[in-house]
PDB file of C-alpha atoms in Angstrom:
ATOM      1  CA  MET A   1      -4.994   0.623 -38.407  1.00  0.00           C
ATOM      2  CA  ASN A   2      -5.514  -0.451 -34.922  1.00  0.00           C
ATOM      3  CA  VAL A   3      -3.812  -2.557 -32.158  1.00  0.00           C
ATOM      4  CA  SER A   4      -5.991  -5.629 -33.005  1.00  0.00           C
ATOM      5  CA  GLN A   5      -4.416  -5.571 -36.392  1.00  0.00           C
ATOM      6  CA  ILE A   6      -0.865  -5.616 -34.864  1.00  0.00           C
ATOM      7  CA  LEU A   7      -1.799  -8.472 -32.557  1.00  0.00           C
ATOM      8  CA  LYS A   8      -3.415 -10.469 -35.634  1.00  0.00           C
ATOM      9  CA  GLN A   9      -0.126 -10.207 -37.191  1.00  0.00           C
ATOM     10  CA  LYS A  10       2.342 -10.674 -34.382  1.00  0.00           C
ATOM     11  CA  GLY A  11       0.217 -12.899 -32.161  1.00  0.00           C
ATOM     12  CA  ASN A  12      -0.880 -12.391 -28.751  1.00  0.00           C
ATOM     13  CA  ARG A  13       1.754 -14.276 -26.694  1.00  0.00           C
ATOM     14  CA  ILE A  14       2.414 -12.806 -23.338  1.00  0.00           C
ATOM     15  CA  VAL A  15       5.639 -13.373 -21.539  1.00  0.00           C
ATOM     16  CA  SER A  16       5.301 -13.180 -17.865  1.00  0.00           C
ATOM     17  CA  VAL A  17       6.993 -13.747 -14.467  1.00  0.00           C
ATOM     18  CA  PRO A  18       5.332 -14.241 -10.872  1.00  0.00           C
ATOM     19  CA  GLU A  19       5.905 -11.453  -8.612  1.00  0.00           C
ATOM     20  CA  ASP A  20       8.130 -13.528  -6.298  1.00  0.00           C
ATOM     21  CA  ALA A  21      10.613 -14.030  -9.179  1.00  0.00           C
ATOM     22  CA  THR A  22      14.084 -12.394  -8.939  1.00  0.00           C
ATOM     23  CA  VAL A  23      15.390  -9.731 -10.997  1.00  0.00           C
ATOM     24  CA  GLY A  24      18.049 -12.339 -12.301  1.00  0.00           C
ATOM     25  CA  GLU A  25      15.346 -14.618 -13.295  1.00  0.00           C
ATOM     26  CA  ALA A  26      13.377 -12.078 -15.095  1.00  0.00           C
ATOM     27  CA  ALA A  27      16.611 -10.613 -16.774  1.00  0.00           C
ATOM     28  CA  THR A  28      17.346 -14.224 -17.969  1.00  0.00           C
ATOM     29  CA  MET A  29      13.907 -14.572 -19.360  1.00  0.00           C
ATOM     30  CA  LEU A  30      14.176 -11.301 -21.279  1.00  0.00           C
ATOM     31  CA  ALA A  31      17.420 -12.472 -22.734  1.00  0.00           C
ATOM     32  CA  ARG A  32      16.267 -15.893 -23.587  1.00  0.00           C
ATOM     33  CA  GLU A  33      13.004 -14.438 -25.319  1.00  0.00           C
ATOM     34  CA  GLY A  34      14.741 -11.650 -27.044  1.00  0.00           C
ATOM     35  CA  ILE A  35      12.242  -9.088 -25.526  1.00  0.00           C
ATOM     36  CA  GLY A  36      12.542  -5.823 -23.635  1.00  0.00           C
ATOM     37  CA  ALA A  37       9.749  -6.186 -20.977  1.00  0.00           C
ATOM     38  CA  VAL A  38       7.848  -8.891 -19.093  1.00  0.00           C
ATOM     39  CA  LEU A  39       4.641  -8.617 -17.229  1.00  0.00           C
ATOM     40  CA  VAL A  40       4.662  -9.146 -13.633  1.00  0.00           C
ATOM     41  CA  LEU A  41       1.617 -11.162 -12.497  1.00  0.00           C
ATOM     42  CA  ASP A  42       0.279 -11.707  -8.800  1.00  0.00           C
ATOM     43  CA  ARG A  43      -0.725 -15.024  -7.417  1.00  0.00           C
ATOM     44  CA  ALA A  44      -4.327 -14.435  -8.937  1.00  0.00           C
ATOM     45  CA  GLY A  45      -2.928 -14.098 -12.405  1.00  0.00           C
ATOM     46  CA  ARG A  46      -3.360 -10.024 -12.483  1.00  0.00           C
ATOM     47  CA  VAL A  47      -0.926  -7.771 -13.535  1.00  0.00           C
ATOM     48  CA  ALA A  48       1.017  -6.381 -10.840  1.00  0.00           C
ATOM     49  CA  GLY A  49       3.586  -4.646 -12.776  1.00  0.00           C
ATOM     50  CA  ILE A  50       5.847  -4.681 -15.653  1.00  0.00           C
ATOM     51  CA  LEU A  51       9.605  -5.171 -15.805  1.00  0.00           C
ATOM     52  CA  SER A  52      11.437  -3.475 -18.526  1.00  0.00           C
ATOM     53  CA  GLU A  53      15.072  -3.119 -19.649  1.00  0.00           C
ATOM     54  CA  ARG A  54      14.899   0.411 -18.013  1.00  0.00           C
ATOM     55  CA  ASP A  55      13.644  -0.876 -14.639  1.00  0.00           C
ATOM     56  CA  LEU A  56      16.761  -3.296 -14.755  1.00  0.00           C
ATOM     57  CA  VAL A  57      19.211  -0.520 -15.415  1.00  0.00           C
ATOM     58  CA  ARG A  58      17.696   1.622 -12.553  1.00  0.00           C
ATOM     59  CA  GLY A  59      17.791  -1.378 -10.426  1.00  0.00           C
ATOM     60  CA  LEU A  60      21.401  -2.050 -11.187  1.00  0.00           C
ATOM     61  CA  ALA A  61      22.209   1.763 -10.523  1.00  0.00           C
ATOM     62  CA  SER A  62      20.761   1.591  -7.226  1.00  0.00           C
ATOM     63  CA  HIS A  63      21.456  -1.506  -5.891  1.00  0.00           C
ATOM     64  CA  GLY A  64      24.607  -2.644  -7.888  1.00  0.00           C
ATOM     65  CA  ALA A  65      25.422  -6.213  -8.794  1.00  0.00           C
ATOM     66  CA  GLY A  66      23.271  -7.374  -5.801  1.00  0.00           C
ATOM     67  CA  ALA A  67      20.191  -6.267  -7.793  1.00  0.00           C
ATOM     68  CA  VAL A  68      19.981  -9.550  -9.595  1.00  0.00           C
ATOM     69  CA  ALA A  69      19.040 -11.130  -6.113  1.00  0.00           C
ATOM     70  CA  LEU A  70      16.023  -8.779  -5.603  1.00  0.00           C
ATOM     71  CA  GLY A  71      12.507  -9.573  -6.108  1.00  0.00           C
ATOM     72  CA  VAL A  72      11.021  -8.170  -9.309  1.00  0.00           C
ATOM     73  CA  ALA A  73       8.517  -6.282  -7.220  1.00  0.00           C
ATOM     74  CA  GLU A  74      11.132  -4.021  -5.865  1.00  0.00           C
ATOM     75  CA  VAL A  75      12.092  -2.709  -9.162  1.00  0.00           C
ATOM     76  CA  MET A  76       9.085  -3.156 -11.520  1.00  0.00           C
ATOM     77  CA  THR A  77       6.874  -0.212 -12.549  1.00  0.00           C
ATOM     78  CA  ARG A  78       3.631  -0.635 -10.734  1.00  0.00           C
ATOM     79  CA  ASN A  79       1.345   1.525 -12.428  1.00  0.00           C
ATOM     80  CA  VAL A  80       0.847   0.010 -15.591  1.00  0.00           C
ATOM     81  CA  VAL A  81      -0.720   1.587 -18.469  1.00  0.00           C
ATOM     82  CA  PHE A  82      -2.836  -0.455 -20.938  1.00  0.00           C
ATOM     83  CA  CYS A  83      -4.197  -0.048 -24.292  1.00  0.00           C
ATOM     84  CA  ARG A  84      -7.158  -1.747 -25.960  1.00  0.00           C
ATOM     85  CA  PRO A  85      -7.357  -3.685 -29.387  1.00  0.00           C
ATOM     86  CA  GLU A  86      -9.572  -1.129 -30.732  1.00  0.00           C
ATOM     87  CA  ASP A  87      -7.099   1.860 -30.129  1.00  0.00           C
ATOM     88  CA  SER A  88      -5.502   3.427 -33.159  1.00  0.00           C
ATOM     89  CA  ILE A  89      -1.616   3.081 -33.909  1.00  0.00           C
ATOM     90  CA  ASP A  90      -1.727   6.894 -33.864  1.00  0.00           C
ATOM     91  CA  ARG A  91      -3.166   6.988 -30.352  1.00  0.00           C
ATOM     92  CA  VAL A  92      -0.718   4.230 -28.838  1.00  0.00           C
ATOM     93  CA  MET A  93       2.240   5.823 -30.443  1.00  0.00           C
ATOM     94  CA  SER A  94       1.400   9.270 -29.032  1.00  0.00           C
ATOM     95  CA  GLU A  95       0.812   7.753 -25.592  1.00  0.00           C
ATOM     96  CA  MET A  96       3.987   5.797 -25.851  1.00  0.00           C
ATOM     97  CA  THR A  97       5.918   8.773 -26.980  1.00  0.00           C
ATOM     98  CA  THR A  98       4.386  11.187 -24.289  1.00  0.00           C
ATOM     99  CA  ARG A  99       4.898   8.794 -21.438  1.00  0.00           C
ATOM    100  CA  ARG A 100       8.189   7.363 -22.647  1.00  0.00           C
ATOM    101  CA  PHE A 101       6.998   3.782 -22.677  1.00  0.00           C
ATOM    102  CA  ARG A 102       8.229   1.204 -24.874  1.00  0.00           C
ATOM    103  CA  HIS A 103       5.617  -1.487 -24.096  1.00  0.00           C
ATOM    104  CA  LEU A 104       1.848  -1.480 -23.438  1.00  0.00           C
ATOM    105  CA  PRO A 105       0.021  -4.507 -22.426  1.00  0.00           C
ATOM    106  CA  VAL A 106      -3.354  -4.818 -24.321  1.00  0.00           C
ATOM    107  CA  THR A 107      -6.382  -5.738 -22.405  1.00  0.00           C
ATOM    108  CA  GLU A 108      -9.945  -6.850 -23.819  1.00  0.00           C
ATOM    109  CA  ASN A 109     -13.201  -7.091 -21.435  1.00  0.00           C
ATOM    110  CA  GLY A 110     -10.849  -7.025 -18.508  1.00  0.00           C
ATOM    111  CA  LYS A 111      -8.284  -9.715 -19.631  1.00  0.00           C
ATOM    112  CA  LEU A 112      -4.687  -9.697 -21.097  1.00  0.00           C
ATOM    113  CA  ALA A 113      -5.128  -9.826 -24.933  1.00  0.00           C
ATOM    114  CA  GLY A 114      -1.373  -9.361 -25.744  1.00  0.00           C
ATOM    115  CA  ILE A 115       1.414  -6.792 -25.560  1.00  0.00           C
ATOM    116  CA  VAL A 116       2.702  -4.282 -28.163  1.00  0.00           C
ATOM    117  CA  SER A 117       6.094  -2.779 -28.206  1.00  0.00           C
ATOM    118  CA  ILE A 118       7.075   0.668 -29.744  1.00  0.00           C
ATOM    119  CA  GLY A 119       8.939  -1.381 -32.612  1.00  0.00           C
ATOM    120  CA  ASP A 120       5.536  -3.002 -33.353  1.00  0.00           C
ATOM    121  CA  VAL A 121       3.691   0.280 -33.497  1.00  0.00           C
ATOM    122  CA  VAL A 122       6.496   2.083 -35.752  1.00  0.00           C
ATOM    123  CA  LYS A 123       6.667  -1.097 -38.123  1.00  0.00           C
ATOM    124  CA  TYR A 124       2.757  -1.143 -38.610  1.00  0.00           C
ATOM    125  CA  ARG A 125       2.634   2.835 -38.993  1.00  0.00           C
ATOM    126  CA  LEU A 126       5.478   2.392 -41.570  1.00  0.00           C
ATOM    127  CA  MET A 127       3.578  -0.247 -43.386  1.00  0.00           C
ATOM    128  CA  GLU A 128       0.425   1.868 -43.499  1.00  0.00           C
ATOM    129  CA  THR A 129       2.281   4.760 -44.762  1.00  0.00           C
ATOM    130  CA  GLU A 130       3.966   2.849 -47.502  1.00  0.00           C
ATOM    131  CA  ALA A 131       0.557   1.326 -48.660  1.00  0.00           C
ATOM    132  CA  GLU A 132      -0.730   4.994 -48.796  1.00  0.00           C
ATOM    133  CA  ALA A 133       2.143   5.984 -50.748  1.00  0.00           C
ATOM    134  CA  GLU A 134       1.805   3.130 -53.073  1.00  0.00           C
ATOM    135  CA  SER A 135      -1.999   3.886 -53.672  1.00  0.00           C
ATOM    136  CA  LEU A 136      -0.998   7.498 -54.494  1.00  0.00           C
ATOM    137  CA  ARG A 137       1.539   6.358 -57.036  1.00  0.00           C
ATOM    138  CA  GLN A 138      -0.865   4.097 -58.515  1.00  0.00           C
ATOM    139  CA  TYR A 139      -3.596   6.930 -58.839  1.00  0.00           C
ATOM    140  CA  ILE A 140      -1.141   9.383 -60.375  1.00  0.00           C
ATOM    141  CA  ALA A 141       0.325   6.550 -62.734  1.00  0.00           C
ATOM    142  CA  ALA A 142      -3.538   5.763 -63.758  1.00  0.00           C
ATOM    143  CA  GLY A 143      -3.846   9.575 -64.600  1.00  0.00           C
TER     144      GLY A 143
END
C-alpha cells in the first residue's frame, strides 16, 4: 500500500492559511476543521511552512497568551518535509516516527497533492495487516 491509496480513500483536500495570517486565525481554522496542522502558503501559493498543534504549544510557551496575535510565520515549522504518492506506507511511517512528525504534505510533479497524518498512515497499515491476517485464515481454513 502506498500514499496514493490513502489519498484515494481520504481525498486530497488541503487546508492552508496565508503566511500573513495570525496564530489565532490558524488555531481557529484547526479547531473548525478538526485537524492538527495547516500548510502555510506564500503569496505565490508555494508552501512556506506548516503550522501544527505542536508549533502552537511552543508559541504559547514562548509568548504566552499574546501568541495568538503573532503571525504564523513566527511559530511555524519552515523546513517542511514532503512525501510522494508512490511512497510506501512503511517508508512514510518510518519517516514520521524518526522525525517525530504527525503530518506530511504530499507532492506530485512539484505540486501539492494532499496531506497525510500519522492517523491516516496507522489506519491504512492496520487495514493492510488485517487483510493479510484474513487471507492467512482463509488459506488455513481451505486446508
